[in-house]
Coordinates of N, CA and C in Angstrom, one line a residue:
M1033 N -3.9 -1.0 -24.2 CA -4.9 -0.3 -23.4 C -4.2 -1.5 -22.0
S1034 N -3.5 -0.9 -20.8 CA -3.7 -2.3 -19.2 C -5.9 -1.5 -18.9
K1035 N -5.4 -3.1 -18.1 CA -6.9 -3.7 -17.7 C -6.8 -2.8 -15.9
K1036 N -7.6 -2.5 -15.8 CA -8.3 -2.6 -14.4 C -8.2 -4.1 -13.4
I1037 N -7.4 -4.0 -12.6 CA -7.2 -4.9 -12.2 C -8.4 -5.0 -11.0
L1038 N -8.8 -4.0 -9.9 CA -8.9 -3.3 -9.1 C -10.1 -1.9 -9.2
Q1039 N -11.1 -2.2 -9.2 CA -12.1 -1.4 -9.1 C -13.0 -0.9 -7.6
M1040 N -13.3 0.3 -7.1 CA -13.8 0.6 -5.6 C -14.5 2.5 -6.2
K1041 N -16.0 1.5 -5.9 CA -16.6 3.1 -6.4 C -17.7 2.8 -5.6
N1042 N -17.7 4.3 -4.5 CA -18.1 4.8 -3.7 C -18.5 4.4 -2.7
I1043 N -17.5 4.1 -1.9 CA -17.6 3.2 -0.9 C -17.3 3.7 0.5
I1044 N -18.5 2.8 1.7 CA -18.9 3.6 2.9 C -18.4 1.9 4.1
K1045 N -18.2 2.4 3.9 CA -18.0 1.6 5.3 C -18.2 2.3 7.5
S1046 N -19.3 2.1 8.3 CA -19.7 1.8 9.7 C -18.9 1.2 10.6
Y1047 N -18.3 1.4 11.4 CA -19.0 0.7 12.2 C -19.6 1.1 14.1
S1048 N -21.1 0.4 13.7 CA -21.9 1.1 14.5 C -21.9 2.6 13.8
D1049 N -22.4 3.7 14.9 CA -22.8 5.2 13.8 C -21.3 6.0 13.8
T1050 N -20.1 5.6 13.6 CA -19.2 5.9 13.2 C -18.3 6.0 12.0
E1051 N -18.7 6.5 11.0 CA -18.6 6.8 10.1 C -16.9 6.4 9.7
V1052 N -15.9 5.3 8.6 CA -14.7 4.5 9.0 C -14.4 5.7 7.6
L1053 N -15.4 4.9 6.1 CA -14.8 5.1 4.8 C -16.2 6.4 4.3
K1054 N -16.0 6.9 3.5 CA -17.3 7.7 3.4 C -16.6 8.4 2.0
D1055 N -17.1 7.2 1.0 CA -18.0 7.5 -0.1 C -16.8 7.9 -1.1
I1056 N -15.8 6.0 -0.4 CA -14.4 6.3 -1.5 C -14.2 5.4 -2.8
S1057 N -13.9 6.3 -3.4 CA -13.7 5.2 -5.3 C -12.4 5.6 -5.1
L1058 N -11.9 4.4 -5.8 CA -10.6 4.2 -5.8 C -10.0 2.9 -7.2
S1059 N -9.2 3.6 -8.2 CA -9.4 2.3 -9.2 C -7.6 1.7 -8.9
V1060 N -7.4 0.5 -9.8 CA -6.1 -0.2 -10.0 C -5.3 -1.2 -10.7
E1061 N -4.6 -0.4 -12.2 CA -4.7 -0.7 -12.8 C -3.4 -1.6 -13.2
E1062 N -3.8 -2.7 -14.2 CA -2.4 -3.2 -14.1 C -0.8 -3.1 -13.6
G1063 N -0.2 -3.8 -13.3 CA 1.1 -3.1 -13.9 C 1.5 -1.7 -12.3
E1064 N 0.6 -1.2 -12.2 CA 0.4 0.2 -11.1 C 0.8 -0.5 -10.0
V1065 N 1.6 0.7 -8.9 CA 1.9 0.8 -8.0 C 1.7 2.0 -7.4
V1066 N 0.5 1.5 -6.2 CA -0.5 3.0 -5.7 C 0.0 3.1 -4.1
S1067 N 0.3 3.6 -3.2 CA 0.6 3.7 -2.1 C -0.3 4.6 -1.7
I1068 N -0.6 4.0 -0.1 CA -1.8 5.0 0.7 C -1.0 5.0 2.0
I1069 N -1.3 6.7 2.0 CA -0.6 7.1 3.0 C -1.5 8.3 3.9
G1070 N -0.7 8.4 5.3 CA -1.8 8.8 6.2 C -1.6 9.5 7.2
P1071 N -2.0 9.6 8.3 CA -2.4 9.9 9.7 C -3.4 8.4 10.6
S1072 N -3.1 8.0 11.5 CA -3.3 6.6 12.1 C -5.2 6.9 12.3
G1073 N -5.9 6.1 12.1 CA -7.6 6.1 12.3 C -7.7 6.9 10.2
S1074 N -7.2 7.3 9.6 CA -7.4 7.9 8.4 C -8.2 6.8 7.7
G1075 N -8.8 5.7 7.6 CA -9.1 4.8 7.4 C -8.2 3.8 6.6
K1076 N -7.4 3.7 6.0 CA -6.1 3.1 5.2 C -6.6 1.7 5.4
S1077 N -5.8 1.5 6.8 CA -6.2 0.2 6.6 C -7.5 -0.5 6.2
T1078 N -8.5 -0.2 7.1 CA -10.6 -0.6 6.4 C -10.6 -1.0 4.8
L1079 N -9.9 0.4 4.7 CA -9.5 0.2 3.0 C -9.3 -1.0 2.7
L1080 N -8.7 -1.0 3.1 CA -7.7 -3.1 2.5 C -8.2 -3.4 3.2
R1081 N -9.1 -4.0 4.0 CA -10.0 -4.3 4.1 C -10.9 -4.8 3.8
C1082 N -11.7 -4.3 3.6 CA -13.0 -3.5 2.8 C -12.4 -4.5 1.3
A1083 N -11.5 -4.1 0.7 CA -10.7 -4.8 -0.6 C -11.2 -5.9 -1.0
T1084 N -10.5 -7.0 0.7 CA -9.9 -8.2 0.5 C -11.2 -8.6 1.6
F1085 N -12.0 -8.3 1.3 CA -13.1 -8.8 2.0 C -12.7 -9.3 3.1
L1086 N -12.3 -9.1 4.4 CA -12.0 -9.5 5.8 C -12.6 -7.9 6.8
E1087 N -13.2 -7.2 5.9 CA -14.8 -6.1 6.3 C -15.6 -6.2 5.4
K1088 N -16.6 -6.1 5.4 CA -18.2 -5.8 4.8 C -18.1 -4.6 4.4
I1089 N -19.2 -4.2 3.5 CA -18.4 -2.4 3.0 C -20.7 -2.2 3.8
N1090 N -20.2 -0.7 3.6 CA -21.9 -0.9 3.7 C -22.3 -0.1 2.6
G1091 N -22.4 0.2 1.6 CA -22.0 0.7 0.4 C -21.3 0.5 -0.5
G1092 N -22.0 0.5 -1.5 CA -20.9 0.5 -3.3 C -21.0 -0.3 -4.2
L1093 N -19.4 0.0 -4.4 CA -19.3 -0.9 -5.2 C -17.4 -1.7 -4.7
I1094 N -17.3 -3.4 -5.3 CA -15.8 -4.0 -5.5 C -15.9 -4.6 -6.0
Q1095 N -15.1 -4.9 -7.8 CA -14.9 -5.5 -8.8 C -13.4 -5.4 -9.0
Y1096 N -13.0 -6.4 -9.0 CA -12.1 -7.0 -10.0 C -12.1 -8.3 -11.0
L1097 N -11.3 -7.6 -12.2 CA -11.0 -7.5 -13.6 C -12.6 -7.7 -13.7
D1098 N -13.6 -9.0 -14.3 CA -15.1 -7.9 -15.1 C -15.4 -9.0 -13.8
T1099 N -15.4 -9.3 -12.7 CA -16.6 -9.8 -11.6 C -16.6 -8.7 -11.0
V1100 N -17.7 -8.5 -10.1 CA -18.1 -7.5 -9.3 C -18.7 -9.1 -8.8
A1101 N -18.2 -8.1 -7.5 CA -17.9 -9.0 -5.9 C -19.0 -8.9 -4.7
A1102 N -19.3 -7.4 -4.9 CA -20.3 -6.7 -4.7 C -20.5 -5.6 -5.1
H1103 N -22.1 -5.1 -4.7 CA -22.4 -4.0 -5.1 C -24.0 -3.4 -4.0
T1104 N -23.9 -2.3 -3.9 CA -25.6 -1.8 -3.0 C -26.6 -1.9 -4.5
N1105 N -27.7 -3.1 -4.3 CA -29.3 -2.8 -5.0 C -30.1 -1.9 -4.9
E1106 N -31.2 -1.5 -5.3 CA -31.3 -1.4 -6.1 C -32.7 -0.6 -4.5
E1107 N -33.0 -1.8 -3.3 CA -33.0 -2.0 -1.9 C -31.8 -0.8 -1.1
G1108 N -30.6 -0.5 -1.5 CA -29.8 0.3 -0.5 C -28.7 -1.0 0.5
K1109 N -29.2 -2.0 -0.2 CA -29.0 -3.0 0.5 C -27.1 -3.2 -0.1
V1110 N -25.8 -4.2 0.2 CA -24.8 -4.5 -0.5 C -24.8 -5.9 -0.6
V1111 N -24.8 -6.4 -1.6 CA -24.8 -7.5 -1.8 C -23.5 -8.6 -2.8
Y1112 N -23.7 -9.7 -2.0 CA -22.2 -10.3 -2.6 C -22.4 -11.2 -3.1
V1113 N -21.5 -11.4 -3.7 CA -22.0 -13.0 -4.9 C -21.3 -14.1 -3.7
N1114 N -21.7 -15.4 -4.7 CA -22.0 -16.3 -3.3 C -20.0 -16.7 -2.7
R1115 N -21.0 -18.0 -1.7 CA -19.5 -18.2 -1.1 C -17.8 -18.8 -2.3
N1116 N -18.8 -18.7 -3.1 CA -17.6 -20.0 -4.2 C -17.3 -19.1 -5.3
Q1117 N -18.8 -18.3 -6.0 CA -17.7 -17.1 -6.1 C -16.6 -16.0 -6.1
L1118 N -16.6 -15.9 -4.5 CA -16.0 -15.1 -4.0 C -14.7 -15.6 -3.7
T1119 N -14.4 -17.2 -3.0 CA -12.9 -18.2 -3.3 C -13.2 -17.8 -4.7
H1120 N -13.2 -18.0 -5.9 CA -12.5 -17.6 -6.8 C -12.2 -16.1 -7.1
V1121 N -13.2 -14.9 -6.8 CA -12.6 -13.4 -6.6 C -10.7 -13.5 -5.2
K1122 N -11.7 -13.9 -4.5 CA -10.1 -14.3 -3.4 C -9.0 -14.7 -4.5
S1123 N -8.6 -16.0 -5.4 CA -7.8 -16.1 -6.0 C -6.7 -14.8 -6.9
Y1124 N -7.7 -13.9 -7.2 CA -6.7 -12.4 -7.9 C -6.5 -12.3 -6.7
F1125 N -5.8 -11.5 -5.6 CA -5.4 -10.9 -5.3 C -4.0 -12.1 -3.6
G1126 N -2.9 -11.3 -3.7 CA -2.9 -11.4 -2.0 C -2.6 -10.6 -1.3
L1127 N -2.4 -11.0 0.0 CA -2.0 -10.1 1.3 C -0.9 -10.4 2.4
V1128 N -0.5 -8.8 2.4 CA 0.6 -9.1 3.6 C 0.8 -8.2 4.6
F1129 N 0.4 -9.2 5.6 CA 0.0 -8.3 6.8 C 0.8 -7.8 7.5
Q1130 N 0.9 -6.6 8.5 CA 1.6 -5.9 9.8 C 2.1 -6.8 10.2
Q1131 N 1.3 -7.9 11.0 CA 1.9 -9.5 11.9 C 2.6 -10.2 11.4
F1132 N 2.9 -10.6 10.1 CA 3.2 -11.9 9.1 C 2.0 -12.7 9.1
N1133 N 1.3 -12.6 10.0 CA 0.7 -14.2 10.6 C 0.6 -15.7 9.8
L1134 N 1.8 -15.9 10.1 CA 2.3 -17.0 8.9 C 1.9 -18.3 9.9
F1135 N 1.5 -19.2 9.9 CA 0.9 -20.5 10.5 C 2.4 -21.1 11.8
P1136 N 2.2 -21.0 12.9 CA 3.5 -21.1 13.2 C 3.8 -22.5 13.3
H1137 N 2.7 -23.4 13.3 CA 3.0 -24.7 13.1 C 3.0 -26.5 12.3
F1138 N 3.6 -24.8 10.8 CA 4.1 -25.0 9.5 C 5.4 -24.6 9.3
S1139 N 6.1 -25.6 8.6 CA 7.4 -25.3 8.4 C 7.5 -24.4 7.6
V1140 N 8.2 -22.8 7.2 CA 8.6 -22.1 6.0 C 8.2 -22.8 4.9
L1141 N 8.3 -24.1 4.1 CA 8.0 -24.4 3.3 C 6.4 -25.1 3.0
K1142 N 5.8 -25.7 4.0 CA 4.4 -25.7 4.1 C 3.9 -24.4 4.6
N1143 N 3.9 -23.2 4.5 CA 3.2 -22.1 4.7 C 2.6 -21.4 4.0
L1144 N 4.1 -21.7 2.6 CA 4.1 -21.8 1.6 C 2.6 -22.7 0.0
T1145 N 3.0 -23.8 0.8 CA 1.8 -24.4 -0.4 C 1.1 -24.9 0.1
H1146 N 0.6 -24.5 2.1 CA -0.8 -25.0 1.9 C -1.8 -24.8 1.0
A1147 N -2.1 -23.5 0.5 CA -2.9 -22.8 0.4 C -3.1 -23.2 -1.0
P1148 N -2.3 -23.0 -1.7 CA -2.0 -23.6 -3.2 C -2.4 -24.7 -3.5
I1149 N -1.9 -25.6 -2.9 CA -2.3 -27.0 -3.0 C -4.2 -27.6 -1.6
L1150 N -4.6 -26.7 -0.9 CA -5.7 -27.5 -0.4 C -7.0 -26.1 -1.1
V1151 N -6.3 -24.8 -1.6 CA -7.6 -24.1 -1.6 C -7.7 -24.1 -3.0
Q1152 N -7.0 -23.8 -4.4 CA -6.7 -23.9 -5.5 C -6.5 -25.3 -6.0
K1153 N -6.5 -26.4 -5.3 CA -6.3 -27.1 -6.2 C -5.1 -27.4 -6.9
R1154 N -3.9 -26.8 -7.0 CA -3.4 -27.1 -8.0 C -2.0 -28.0 -7.4
D1155 N -1.3 -28.8 -8.0 CA 0.2 -29.9 -8.3 C 0.7 -29.4 -6.7
S1156 N 0.7 -31.0 -6.6 CA 1.9 -30.5 -5.4 C 2.9 -30.0 -5.5
K1157 N 3.5 -30.6 -6.9 CA 5.1 -31.0 -7.0 C 4.8 -29.0 -8.0
E1158 N 4.8 -28.5 -8.8 CA 4.4 -27.3 -9.3 C 4.6 -26.6 -8.2
V1159 N 3.4 -26.7 -7.4 CA 3.3 -25.7 -5.8 C 4.7 -25.6 -5.3
E1160 N 5.6 -26.7 -4.6 CA 6.4 -26.8 -3.9 C 7.8 -26.7 -5.0
Q1161 N 7.7 -26.5 -6.0 CA 8.9 -25.9 -7.1 C 8.9 -24.9 -7.2
E1162 N 7.7 -23.6 -7.4 CA 7.3 -22.4 -7.3 C 8.0 -22.1 -5.9
A1163 N 7.6 -22.9 -5.0 CA 8.3 -21.9 -3.5 C 8.9 -22.1 -3.2
R1164 N 10.1 -23.4 -3.8 CA 11.2 -23.1 -3.3 C 11.7 -21.7 -4.8
E1165 N 11.0 -21.8 -5.3 CA 12.2 -20.5 -6.3 C 11.5 -19.4 -5.4
L1166 N 10.5 -19.4 -5.0 CA 10.0 -18.2 -4.5 C 11.3 -17.7 -3.0
L1167 N 10.7 -19.1 -2.2 CA 12.3 -18.2 -1.1 C 13.5 -18.3 -1.2
K1168 N 14.0 -18.8 -2.7 CA 15.4 -18.3 -3.7 C 15.9 -16.2 -3.4
K1169 N 14.2 -16.7 -4.2 CA 14.6 -14.5 -5.1 C 14.4 -14.4 -3.4
T1170 N 13.6 -14.9 -1.9 CA 13.3 -13.6 -1.4 C 14.8 -14.0 0.1
G1171 N 15.7 -15.0 -0.4 CA 17.0 -14.8 -0.6 C 17.1 -15.8 1.4
L1172 N 16.0 -16.7 1.4 CA 15.5 -17.5 2.6 C 15.8 -19.2 1.9
E1173 N 16.2 -19.1 0.9 CA 16.4 -20.7 -0.1 C 16.5 -21.8 1.6
D1174 N 17.3 -21.0 2.0 CA 17.9 -22.3 3.6 C 17.5 -22.2 3.9
K1175 N 15.8 -21.7 4.7 CA 14.5 -21.3 5.8 C 13.9 -22.3 5.2
A1176 N 13.7 -23.9 4.6 CA 11.9 -24.2 4.0 C 11.8 -24.8 4.9
D1177 N 12.5 -25.8 6.4 CA 12.5 -26.5 6.6 C 12.2 -25.6 8.2
A1178 N 12.5 -24.5 8.3 CA 12.5 -24.1 9.3 C 11.4 -23.7 10.1
Y1179 N 10.7 -23.3 11.2 CA 9.4 -22.5 11.6 C 9.5 -21.6 11.8
P1180 N 8.1 -20.3 11.7 CA 8.1 -19.0 12.1 C 8.8 -18.3 13.3
C1181 N 8.9 -19.0 14.1 CA 9.7 -18.5 15.9 C 11.4 -19.1 15.5
Q1182 N 11.9 -19.4 14.4 CA 13.3 -19.4 13.9 C 14.2 -18.2 13.5
L1183 N 13.3 -17.7 13.0 CA 13.1 -16.5 11.9 C 12.9 -15.2 12.9
S1184 N 13.7 -14.3 11.8 CA 14.3 -12.1 12.5 C 12.7 -11.9 12.3
G1185 N 11.7 -11.1 11.9 CA 10.9 -10.9 11.5 C 11.0 -10.2 10.9
G1186 N 12.4 -9.6 9.9 CA 12.4 -9.5 8.3 C 12.3 -10.5 8.0
Q1187 N 12.4 -11.6 8.5 CA 12.4 -12.7 7.7 C 11.2 -13.7 7.5
Q1188 N 10.5 -13.3 8.5 CA 9.3 -13.8 8.7 C 7.9 -12.8 7.4
Q1189 N 7.8 -11.7 7.7 CA 8.1 -10.6 6.3 C 8.0 -11.0 5.3
R1190 N 9.3 -11.4 5.3 CA 9.9 -11.7 3.6 C 8.7 -13.1 3.0
V1191 N 8.8 -14.4 4.7 CA 7.7 -15.3 4.0 C 6.8 -15.1 3.8
A1192 N 6.0 -14.5 4.5 CA 4.3 -13.8 4.0 C 4.1 -13.1 2.7
I1193 N 5.8 -12.3 2.1 CA 5.2 -11.9 0.8 C 5.4 -13.2 -0.2
A1194 N 6.3 -13.7 0.5 CA 6.2 -15.1 -1.1 C 5.2 -15.9 -0.7
R1195 N 4.7 -16.5 0.3 CA 3.7 -16.9 0.8 C 2.3 -16.3 -0.6
A1196 N 2.1 -14.7 -0.5 CA 1.1 -14.3 -0.8 C 1.5 -14.7 -2.3
L1197 N 3.0 -14.2 -2.9 CA 3.2 -14.7 -4.3 C 3.3 -15.7 -4.7
N1198 N 3.0 -16.6 -4.3 CA 2.9 -18.3 -4.0 C 1.5 -18.5 -4.7
L1199 N 0.6 -17.5 -4.3 CA -0.8 -18.1 -5.1 C -1.1 -17.7 -6.1
N1200 N 0.3 -17.6 -7.1 CA -0.2 -16.5 -9.0 C -1.1 -15.8 -8.1
P1201 N -1.2 -14.1 -7.8 CA -2.2 -13.4 -7.4 C -1.6 -12.3 -8.4
D1202 N -3.1 -11.5 -8.9 CA -3.4 -10.9 -10.1 C -3.3 -8.9 -9.4
I1203 N -2.9 -9.4 -8.0 CA -3.1 -7.9 -7.3 C -2.1 -7.7 -5.8
L1204 N -1.4 -7.7 -5.8 CA -0.3 -7.9 -4.2 C -1.1 -6.7 -3.0
F1205 N -1.4 -6.5 -2.2 CA -2.2 -5.6 -0.6 C -1.2 -6.0 0.3
F1206 N -0.7 -5.1 0.6 CA 0.5 -4.9 1.6 C -0.2 -3.8 2.7
D1207 N -0.5 -4.3 3.6 CA -1.1 -2.9 5.0 C 0.3 -2.9 6.2
E1208 N 1.0 -1.6 5.3 CA 2.2 -1.7 6.4 C 3.0 -2.5 7.4
P1209 N 3.4 -2.9 5.8 CA 4.3 -4.3 6.2 C 5.8 -4.3 6.7
T1210 N 5.9 -3.2 7.2 CA 7.5 -3.2 8.0 C 7.0 -2.4 9.1
S1211 N 5.3 -2.0 9.7 CA 5.4 -0.7 11.0 C 6.4 -1.9 12.4
A1212 N 6.1 -3.6 11.9 CA 6.6 -4.4 13.4 C 7.8 -4.5 13.2
L1213 N 8.6 -3.8 12.6 CA 9.5 -4.1 12.4 C 10.7 -3.1 13.1
D1214 N 11.8 -3.4 13.6 CA 13.4 -2.2 13.8 C 13.9 -1.9 12.1
P1215 N 14.2 -0.4 11.7 CA 14.8 0.0 11.1 C 15.6 -1.0 10.0
E1216 N 16.2 -1.5 10.5 CA 17.0 -2.8 10.4 C 16.5 -3.7 9.1
L1217 N 16.0 -4.6 10.1 CA 14.9 -5.0 8.7 C 13.9 -4.8 8.0
T1218 N 13.6 -3.2 8.5 CA 12.6 -3.0 7.7 C 12.7 -2.4 6.2
G1219 N 14.6 -2.9 5.3 CA 15.0 -2.5 4.6 C 15.2 -4.0 4.2
E1220 N 15.0 -5.0 4.4 CA 15.5 -6.5 3.8 C 14.0 -6.7 2.5
V1221 N 12.4 -6.1 3.8 CA 11.6 -6.3 3.2 C 10.9 -5.6 2.2
L1222 N 11.5 -3.7 2.1 CA 11.2 -2.8 1.6 C 12.3 -3.6 0.2
K1223 N 12.9 -3.8 0.2 CA 13.6 -4.7 -1.3 C 13.6 -5.3 -2.5
I1224 N 12.4 -6.8 -1.7 CA 12.0 -6.9 -2.5 C 10.4 -6.4 -2.7
I1225 N 10.0 -5.6 -2.1 CA 8.6 -4.9 -2.5 C 9.4 -3.9 -3.9
K1226 N 10.7 -3.4 -3.5 CA 10.6 -2.5 -5.1 C 11.7 -3.5 -5.6
E1227 N 11.7 -4.4 -5.8 CA 12.1 -6.0 -7.1 C 10.5 -6.0 -7.8
L1228 N 9.8 -6.6 -6.7 CA 8.7 -6.5 -7.5 C 7.9 -6.1 -8.2
A1229 N 7.8 -3.8 -7.7 CA 7.4 -2.8 -8.9 C 8.1 -2.5 -9.9
D1230 N 9.3 -3.3 -9.8 CA 10.2 -2.9 -10.6 C 10.7 -4.4 -12.0
E1231 N 9.6 -5.7 -11.6 CA 8.6 -6.7 -12.1 C 7.7 -7.0 -12.6
K1232 N 7.0 -5.5 -11.9 CA 5.6 -4.4 -13.0 C 4.4 -5.1 -12.0
M1233 N 4.3 -5.6 -10.9 CA 3.5 -6.7 -10.3 C 2.9 -5.2 -9.6
T1234 N 1.7 -5.3 -9.3 CA 0.8 -4.7 -9.4 C 0.2 -4.9 -7.9
M1235 N 0.7 -3.9 -7.0 CA 0.9 -4.0 -5.6 C -0.4 -2.6 -5.3
V1236 N -1.5 -2.4 -3.9 CA -1.5 -1.4 -3.6 C -0.8 -1.8 -2.0
I1237 N 0.3 -0.2 -1.4 CA 0.8 -0.6 0.0 C -0.2 0.7 0.5
V1238 N -0.5 0.3 2.2 CA -0.5 1.6 3.0 C 0.7 1.3 3.8
T1239 N 1.4 2.8 4.3 CA 2.7 2.7 4.7 C 2.3 4.2 4.8
H1240 N 3.3 4.1 6.1 CA 4.3 4.9 6.6 C 5.3 5.4 6.2
E1241 N 6.2 4.7 5.0 CA 7.6 5.3 4.8 C 7.4 5.9 3.8
M1242 N 7.6 7.2 4.1 CA 7.5 8.5 2.8 C 8.4 8.1 1.8
S1243 N 9.4 7.9 2.4 CA 10.4 8.0 1.1 C 10.4 7.2 0.2
F1244 N 10.0 5.5 0.8 CA 10.0 4.2 -0.2 C 8.6 4.7 -0.6
A1245 N 7.8 5.3 -0.5 CA 6.5 5.5 -1.2 C 7.1 6.7 -2.3
R1246 N 7.7 7.3 -1.7 CA 7.9 8.5 -2.9 C 8.7 7.7 -4.3
A1247 N 9.5 6.6 -3.8 CA 10.6 6.1 -5.0 C 10.0 5.0 -5.5
V1248 N 8.9 4.3 -4.9 CA 8.3 2.8 -6.2 C 6.8 3.2 -6.7
S1249 N 6.1 4.0 -6.8 CA 4.8 4.2 -6.0 C 4.3 5.2 -7.7
K1250 N 3.6 4.5 -8.2 CA 3.1 5.0 -10.0 C 2.4 6.1 -9.5
R1251 N 1.2 6.3 -8.2 CA 0.6 6.3 -8.0 C 0.5 6.8 -6.0
V1252 N 0.0 7.9 -5.9 CA -0.3 7.7 -4.5 C -1.7 8.4 -3.9
I1253 N -1.9 8.0 -2.5 CA -3.6 8.7 -2.0 C -3.1 9.2 -0.8
F1254 N -3.3 10.4 -0.6 CA -3.1 10.3 0.6 C -5.1 10.7 1.2
M1255 N -5.2 9.3 2.5 CA -6.3 9.9 2.8 C -6.3 10.4 4.3
D1256 N -7.5 11.0 5.0 CA -7.4 11.2 6.4 C -9.1 11.6 6.7
G1257 N -9.5 11.3 7.8 CA -10.5 11.2 8.2 C -11.6 10.6 7.2
G1258 N -11.2 10.1 6.6 CA -12.0 8.6 6.0 C -12.9 8.8 4.4
F1259 N -12.0 9.9 3.8 CA -11.5 10.7 2.9 C -10.7 10.3 1.9
I1260 N -10.6 10.2 0.9 CA -9.4 10.4 -0.4 C -9.6 12.3 0.0
V1261 N -7.8 12.3 0.1 CA -7.9 14.0 0.4 C -7.2 14.8 -0.6
E1262 N -6.4 13.6 -1.6 CA -5.7 14.1 -2.1 C -4.6 12.2 -3.2
E1263 N -5.0 12.4 -4.9 CA -3.7 11.6 -5.0 C -3.2 12.2 -6.5
G1264 N -1.8 11.7 -6.6 CA -1.4 12.2 -8.2 C 0.0 11.1 -7.8
D1265 N 0.6 11.6 -8.3 CA 2.0 11.3 -8.9 C 3.1 11.5 -7.9
P1266 N 3.3 10.3 -7.3 CA 4.9 10.6 -6.2 C 4.4 12.4 -6.0
E1267 N 6.0 12.8 -7.3 CA 6.5 14.1 -7.0 C 5.4 15.2 -7.1
Q1268 N 3.9 14.9 -7.7 CA 3.7 15.8 -6.8 C 2.8 16.2 -6.0
V1269 N 3.0 14.5 -5.1 CA 1.9 14.7 -4.1 C 3.1 15.1 -3.2
F1270 N 4.3 14.7 -3.0 CA 5.0 15.2 -2.0 C 5.9 16.3 -3.0
G1271 N 6.1 16.6 -3.5 CA 7.0 17.5 -4.0 C 6.2 18.9 -4.1
D1272 N 4.4 18.3 -4.3 CA 4.0 19.5 -4.4 C 2.4 19.9 -4.0
P1273 N 1.6 19.8 -3.3 CA 0.8 18.7 -3.2 C -0.3 20.4 -3.0
S1274 N -1.4 19.8 -3.2 CA -2.4 20.6 -4.0 C -3.1 21.3 -2.0
Q1275 N -3.2 20.2 -1.4 CA -4.5 20.4 -0.5 C -3.2 20.6 0.5
E1276 N -4.3 21.5 1.5 CA -3.5 22.3 2.2 C -4.1 21.3 4.0
R1277 N -4.5 20.8 4.0 CA -4.3 18.9 4.4 C -3.0 18.2 4.3
T1278 N -2.7 17.8 2.9 CA -1.7 17.0 2.6 C -0.3 17.5 3.4
K1279 N 0.2 18.9 2.8 CA 1.3 20.3 3.7 C 1.3 19.3 4.7
Q1280 N 0.5 19.4 5.8 CA 0.7 19.4 7.0 C 0.9 18.7 7.4
F1281 N 0.2 17.8 6.9 CA 0.8 16.0 7.4 C 1.7 15.4 6.9
L1282 N 2.5 16.0 5.7 CA 3.9 15.9 5.7 C 4.6 16.7 6.3
K1283 N 4.3 17.9 6.4 CA 5.5 18.9 7.0 C 5.6 18.3 8.0
N1284 N 4.4 18.0 9.2 CA 4.7 17.8 10.6 C 5.4 15.9 10.5
Y1285 N 5.3 15.5 9.4 CA 5.7 13.6 9.5 C 7.4 13.8 9.0
N1286 N 7.8 14.9 8.3 CA 8.9 15.4 8.3 C 10.1 15.8 9.2
Q1287 N 9.1 16.0 10.1 CA 10.1 16.5 11.3 C 9.6 15.7 12.5
V1288 N 9.6 14.1 12.4 CA 9.3 12.8 13.0 C 10.7 12.4 14.0

């Protein structure tokens, strides 16, 4: 039986009076690729930011493997684990941003090795060896000494993926990883993600690339207005959606 890497239950997130996530529950099992689709403003990226502790939830539960990282207590307040425990929980996941978020003053290699050595206290030689193997895997073995400004957007995003992988995460999150790239560079990044899916890497991908989501996912979640409107296997969601809102979104999207 495959284990659950992530569980989010009854998640609520508000900004002042605006409720952005409305009682969202989802779980991700080991080896599963889950794509989250939906219109802009539907809460997709906010959900990812809550899952990775970049935003604090207003209600609900977040659990990684056996560790409950945040929960609503009996008084209705959300309680997070302490800083040391949170650092430990953060080692379970890697996050690839829309805008790469590489350190501009670090070489490509140092971008990959910095956190594993500094935060995870791993052996520097071992970390560097793994980093070089990941650069080879992502087609960047000749860019180890280059700086981000010397790379194309697609190369920078591949460095960002390699950097996330060098943390040896149990689950990898992607927040619209190709939206800052032109179509020519999008393909090279999607190819890497597909290879990871083939290797049974556990991933949650917020994306506007519908054909990619259909091809690579085990499960697709359609969000709108802070709710999960529909979820299921890709052929069902894309080929025969049960909800009218999903049909409307996909029909409009296919006309773009």
